[in-house]
mmCIF file of C-alpha atoms in Angstrom:
data_model
loop_
_atom_site.group_PDB
_atom_site.id
_atom_site.type_symbol
_atom_site.label_atom_id
_atom_site.label_comp_id
_atom_site.label_asym_id
_atom_site.label_seq_id
_atom_site.Cartn_x
_atom_site.Cartn_y
_atom_site.Cartn_z
ATOM 1 C CA MET A 1 125.999 72.255 97.403
ATOM 2 C CA THR A 2 122.468 73.381 96.845
ATOM 3 C CA THR A 3 121.434 76.880 97.894
ATOM 4 C CA LEU A 4 118.276 76.994 99.948
ATOM 5 C CA PRO A 5 115.582 79.318 98.873
ATOM 6 C CA VAL A 6 115.497 82.409 101.075
ATOM 7 C CA ILE A 7 112.092 83.504 102.615
ATOM 8 C CA LEU A 8 112.141 87.073 103.900
ATOM 9 C CA LEU A 9 110.298 87.425 107.201
ATOM 10 C CA LEU A 10 108.518 90.834 107.697
ATOM 11 C CA SER A 11 107.182 91.847 111.076
ATOM 12 C CA GLY A 12 104.563 94.677 111.315
ATOM 13 C CA SER A 13 105.521 95.170 115.006
ATOM 14 C CA LEU A 14 108.237 97.229 116.504
ATOM 15 C CA ARG A 15 107.827 95.566 119.934
ATOM 16 C CA ALA A 16 110.702 93.060 120.576
ATOM 17 C CA LEU A 17 108.400 90.800 122.590
ATOM 18 C CA SER A 18 105.309 90.943 120.334
ATOM 19 C CA THR A 19 103.551 87.722 119.461
ATOM 20 C CA ASN A 20 104.274 88.634 115.792
ATOM 21 C CA GLU A 21 107.923 88.777 116.427
ATOM 22 C CA THR A 22 107.602 85.434 118.339
ATOM 23 C CA VAL A 23 105.971 83.758 115.221
ATOM 24 C CA LEU A 24 108.811 85.032 112.989
ATOM 25 C CA ARG A 25 111.628 83.922 115.315
ATOM 26 C CA THR A 26 109.950 80.533 115.431
ATOM 27 C CA ALA A 27 109.641 80.492 111.651
ATOM 28 C CA LYS A 28 113.320 81.239 111.334
ATOM 29 C CA ALA A 29 114.042 78.403 113.774
ATOM 30 C CA VAL A 30 112.005 75.836 111.796
ATOM 31 C CA ALA A 31 113.115 77.049 108.315
ATOM 32 C CA PRO A 32 115.862 74.476 107.773
ATOM 33 C CA SER A 33 113.437 71.567 108.443
ATOM 34 C CA ALA A 34 111.142 73.207 105.674
ATOM 35 C CA GLY A 35 114.176 73.254 103.260
ATOM 36 C CA VAL A 36 114.459 76.995 103.390
ATOM 37 C CA ARG A 37 116.572 79.730 104.829
ATOM 38 C CA ALA A 38 114.599 82.435 106.600
ATOM 39 C CA ILE A 39 115.930 85.911 107.084
ATOM 40 C CA ARG A 40 114.367 88.506 109.356
ATOM 41 C CA TYR A 41 114.147 91.956 108.047
ATOM 42 C CA GLU A 42 115.017 94.204 111.029
ATOM 43 C CA GLY A 43 114.947 97.680 109.493
ATOM 44 C CA LEU A 44 111.403 98.629 110.058
ATOM 45 C CA ALA A 45 112.242 101.365 112.646
ATOM 46 C CA THR A 46 114.929 102.920 110.373
ATOM 47 C CA LEU A 47 112.776 103.465 107.366
ATOM 48 C CA PRO A 48 112.195 107.159 106.661
ATOM 49 C CA HIS A 49 108.605 108.352 106.351
ATOM 50 C CA PHE A 50 107.423 107.554 102.721
ATOM 51 C CA ASN A 51 107.524 110.627 100.583
ATOM 52 C CA PRO A 52 106.988 110.142 96.852
ATOM 53 C CA ASP A 53 109.482 112.877 96.128
ATOM 54 C CA ASP A 54 112.245 110.651 97.758
ATOM 55 C CA ASP A 55 111.246 107.512 95.807
ATOM 56 C CA ALA A 56 113.876 108.188 93.172
ATOM 57 C CA ASP A 57 117.636 107.508 92.809
ATOM 58 C CA PRO A 58 119.427 107.796 94.949
ATOM 59 C CA LEU A 59 117.063 106.203 97.457
ATOM 60 C CA PRO A 60 117.526 106.563 101.167
ATOM 61 C CA ALA A 61 119.941 103.887 102.302
ATOM 62 C CA PRO A 62 117.299 102.037 104.412
ATOM 63 C CA VAL A 63 114.967 101.844 101.457
ATOM 64 C CA THR A 64 117.683 100.456 99.288
ATOM 65 C CA GLY A 65 118.281 97.795 101.942
ATOM 66 C CA LEU A 66 114.582 96.832 102.110
ATOM 67 C CA ARG A 67 114.338 96.525 98.343
ATOM 68 C CA ALA A 68 117.471 94.505 98.122
ATOM 69 C CA ALA A 69 116.271 91.986 100.738
ATOM 70 C CA ILE A 70 112.989 91.712 98.888
ATOM 71 C CA GLU A 71 114.667 91.220 95.485
ATOM 72 C CA GLN A 72 116.889 88.437 96.944
ATOM 73 C CA ALA A 73 114.079 86.491 98.519
ATOM 74 C CA ALA A 74 112.303 83.635 96.953
ATOM 75 C CA GLY A 75 109.109 84.581 98.928
ATOM 76 C CA ILE A 76 108.008 86.797 101.818
ATOM 77 C CA LEU A 77 106.201 85.831 105.109
ATOM 78 C CA ILE A 78 104.432 88.700 107.014
ATOM 79 C CA CYS A 79 103.278 88.728 110.460
ATOM 80 C CA THR A 80 101.704 91.909 111.670
ATOM 81 C CA PRO A 81 99.389 93.169 114.472
ATOM 82 C CA GLU A 82 96.251 95.164 113.775
ATOM 83 C CA TYR A 83 96.063 98.672 115.239
ATOM 84 C CA ALA A 84 92.752 100.623 115.171
ATOM 85 C CA GLY A 85 91.359 98.131 112.605
ATOM 86 C CA THR A 86 94.124 98.222 110.164
ATOM 87 C CA LEU A 87 97.930 97.831 109.681
ATOM 88 C CA PRO A 88 100.284 99.708 112.073
ATOM 89 C CA GLY A 89 101.456 102.918 110.466
ATOM 90 C CA SER A 90 105.241 101.859 110.518
ATOM 91 C CA PHE A 91 104.438 98.704 108.574
ATOM 92 C CA LYS A 92 102.173 100.638 106.158
ATOM 93 C CA ASN A 93 105.099 102.807 105.645
ATOM 94 C CA LEU A 94 107.265 99.783 104.775
ATOM 95 C CA LEU A 95 104.678 98.631 102.244
ATOM 96 C CA ASP A 96 104.509 102.191 100.763
ATOM 97 C CA TRP A 97 108.217 102.029 99.929
ATOM 98 C CA THR A 98 107.618 98.820 97.935
ATOM 99 C CA VAL A 99 104.932 100.352 95.648
ATOM 100 C CA GLY A 100 107.494 102.365 93.579
ATOM 101 C CA GLY A 101 109.855 99.458 93.033
ATOM 102 C CA SER A 102 109.296 96.348 91.032
ATOM 103 C CA GLU A 103 111.017 94.022 93.517
ATOM 104 C CA ILE A 104 107.900 92.722 95.143
ATOM 105 C CA SER A 105 105.984 92.321 91.843
ATOM 106 C CA ASP A 106 105.136 88.615 91.264
ATOM 107 C CA LYS A 107 106.944 87.755 94.455
ATOM 108 C CA PRO A 108 105.207 84.937 96.446
ATOM 109 C CA VAL A 109 103.781 86.579 99.694
ATOM 110 C CA ALA A 110 101.732 85.130 102.622
ATOM 111 C CA TRP A 111 100.952 86.197 106.134
ATOM 112 C CA VAL A 112 100.249 84.571 109.569
ATOM 113 C CA ASN A 113 97.576 86.228 111.655
ATOM 114 C CA ALA A 114 98.735 85.505 115.254
ATOM 115 C CA ALA A 115 95.768 87.369 116.856
ATOM 116 C CA ALA A 116 93.048 85.701 118.917
ATOM 117 C CA PRO A 117 90.199 84.044 116.858
ATOM 118 C CA GLY A 118 88.112 86.760 115.176
ATOM 119 C CA ARG A 119 90.762 89.504 115.552
ATOM 120 C CA GLY A 120 93.190 90.888 112.947
ATOM 121 C CA ARG A 121 90.763 90.813 109.988
ATOM 122 C CA GLY A 122 91.216 94.565 109.400
ATOM 123 C CA ALA A 123 94.954 94.292 109.114
ATOM 124 C CA GLU A 124 94.604 91.261 106.733
ATOM 125 C CA ALA A 125 92.131 93.168 104.507
ATOM 126 C CA THR A 126 94.397 96.246 104.274
ATOM 127 C CA LEU A 127 97.377 93.913 103.613
ATOM 128 C CA ARG A 128 95.624 92.380 100.777
ATOM 129 C CA THR A 129 94.633 95.663 99.320
ATOM 130 C CA VAL A 130 98.250 97.097 99.440
ATOM 131 C CA LEU A 131 99.852 93.916 98.310
ATOM 132 C CA GLY A 132 97.414 94.130 95.251
ATOM 133 C CA TYR A 133 98.900 97.418 94.379
ATOM 134 C CA THR A 134 102.493 96.196 94.614
ATOM 135 C CA GLY A 135 101.731 93.270 92.320
ATOM 136 C CA ALA A 136 102.728 90.665 94.798
ATOM 137 C CA ASP A 137 101.533 87.079 94.259
ATOM 138 C CA ILE A 138 99.444 86.276 97.408
ATOM 139 C CA VAL A 139 99.795 82.615 98.088
ATOM 140 C CA GLU A 140 96.253 81.937 99.553
ATOM 141 C CA SER A 141 97.164 78.385 100.834
ATOM 142 C CA ALA A 142 99.940 79.932 102.965
ATOM 143 C CA CYS A 143 97.885 82.696 104.528
ATOM 144 C CA VAL A 144 96.932 81.275 107.863
ATOM 145 C CA GLN A 145 95.338 82.101 111.262
ATOM 146 C CA MET A 146 97.598 80.815 113.948
ATOM 147 C CA PRO A 147 96.696 82.398 117.452
ATOM 148 C CA VAL A 148 99.662 82.354 119.793
ATOM 149 C CA ASP A 149 98.959 81.620 123.275
ATOM 150 C CA ARG A 150 101.783 83.151 125.454
ATOM 151 C CA GLY A 151 101.780 80.025 127.525
ATOM 152 C CA THR A 152 103.269 78.137 124.474
ATOM 153 C CA VAL A 153 106.312 80.435 124.292
ATOM 154 C CA GLY A 154 109.435 79.063 125.886
ATOM 155 C CA GLU A 155 112.130 80.801 127.770
ATOM 156 C CA ASP A 156 114.080 81.089 124.488
ATOM 157 C CA GLY A 157 111.275 83.164 122.925
ATOM 158 C CA LEU A 158 110.159 80.592 120.515
ATOM 159 C CA ILE A 159 106.812 78.759 120.275
ATOM 160 C CA THR A 160 106.895 75.308 121.684
ATOM 161 C CA ASP A 161 103.660 73.949 120.313
ATOM 162 C CA HIS A 162 104.617 71.253 117.847
ATOM 163 C CA ALA A 163 101.475 71.807 115.781
ATOM 164 C CA ILE A 164 102.178 75.517 115.267
ATOM 165 C CA ARG A 165 105.778 74.874 114.485
ATOM 166 C CA ARG A 166 104.907 72.208 111.819
ATOM 167 C CA GLN A 167 102.328 74.572 110.282
ATOM 168 C CA LEU A 168 104.916 77.344 110.206
ATOM 169 C CA GLY A 169 107.274 74.985 108.304
ATOM 170 C CA GLU A 170 104.424 74.199 105.822
ATOM 171 C CA VAL A 171 103.811 77.796 105.230
ATOM 172 C CA LEU A 172 107.515 78.362 104.514
ATOM 173 C CA ALA A 173 107.603 75.388 102.130
ATOM 174 C CA LEU A 174 104.539 76.621 100.267
ATOM 175 C CA LEU A 175 106.186 79.936 99.856
ATOM 176 C CA ALA A 176 109.490 78.404 98.550
ATOM 177 C CA THR A 177 107.603 76.117 96.235
ATOM 178 C CA SER A 178 105.582 79.070 94.880
ATOM 179 C CA GLY A 179 108.811 81.042 94.497
ATOM 180 C CA GLU A 180 110.481 78.222 92.460
ATOM 181 C CA ARG A 181 107.439 78.174 90.171
ATOM 182 C CA ALA A 182 107.475 81.883 89.643
ATOM 183 C CA ALA A 183 111.276 81.795 88.856
ATOM 184 C CA HIS A 184 110.607 79.387 85.837
#
């Protein structure tokens, strides 16, 4: 039995019904058809405020869990909103906790911008900068703009638009392929 590569899904939103969460729930649903297993990280709200003095052994338990999830993943898919022209503070905090570890270094990473056309570019720019500091391998071909119209979200909270679902599957497959190349 072959083990499917794991793609870690990181949301920059704490809102349960955000479009970013909708994108990642849908990505998890389409993952098997893309030949991957997607796991949503759900510890954003439990991470302590980043303090470099605390970035030493023993790490706070939520940070250990985050870093372990990153380490075990073949790749990472991010979907985050933009607040005040940049990343939400809680998500920047998550990324700050990855700088001191080596788990994300050379890890294939991509993002989906689910904002309306022309929006979210500040968050993308900040994300690119911070990921550069972590040493992540940004998979450019998997970084996509995918505006989500709430009218395409079904009662189950998943996107019903077949084109978006197909594109999410392609993004996941690209990350998995990049992860396999990085492992060799």
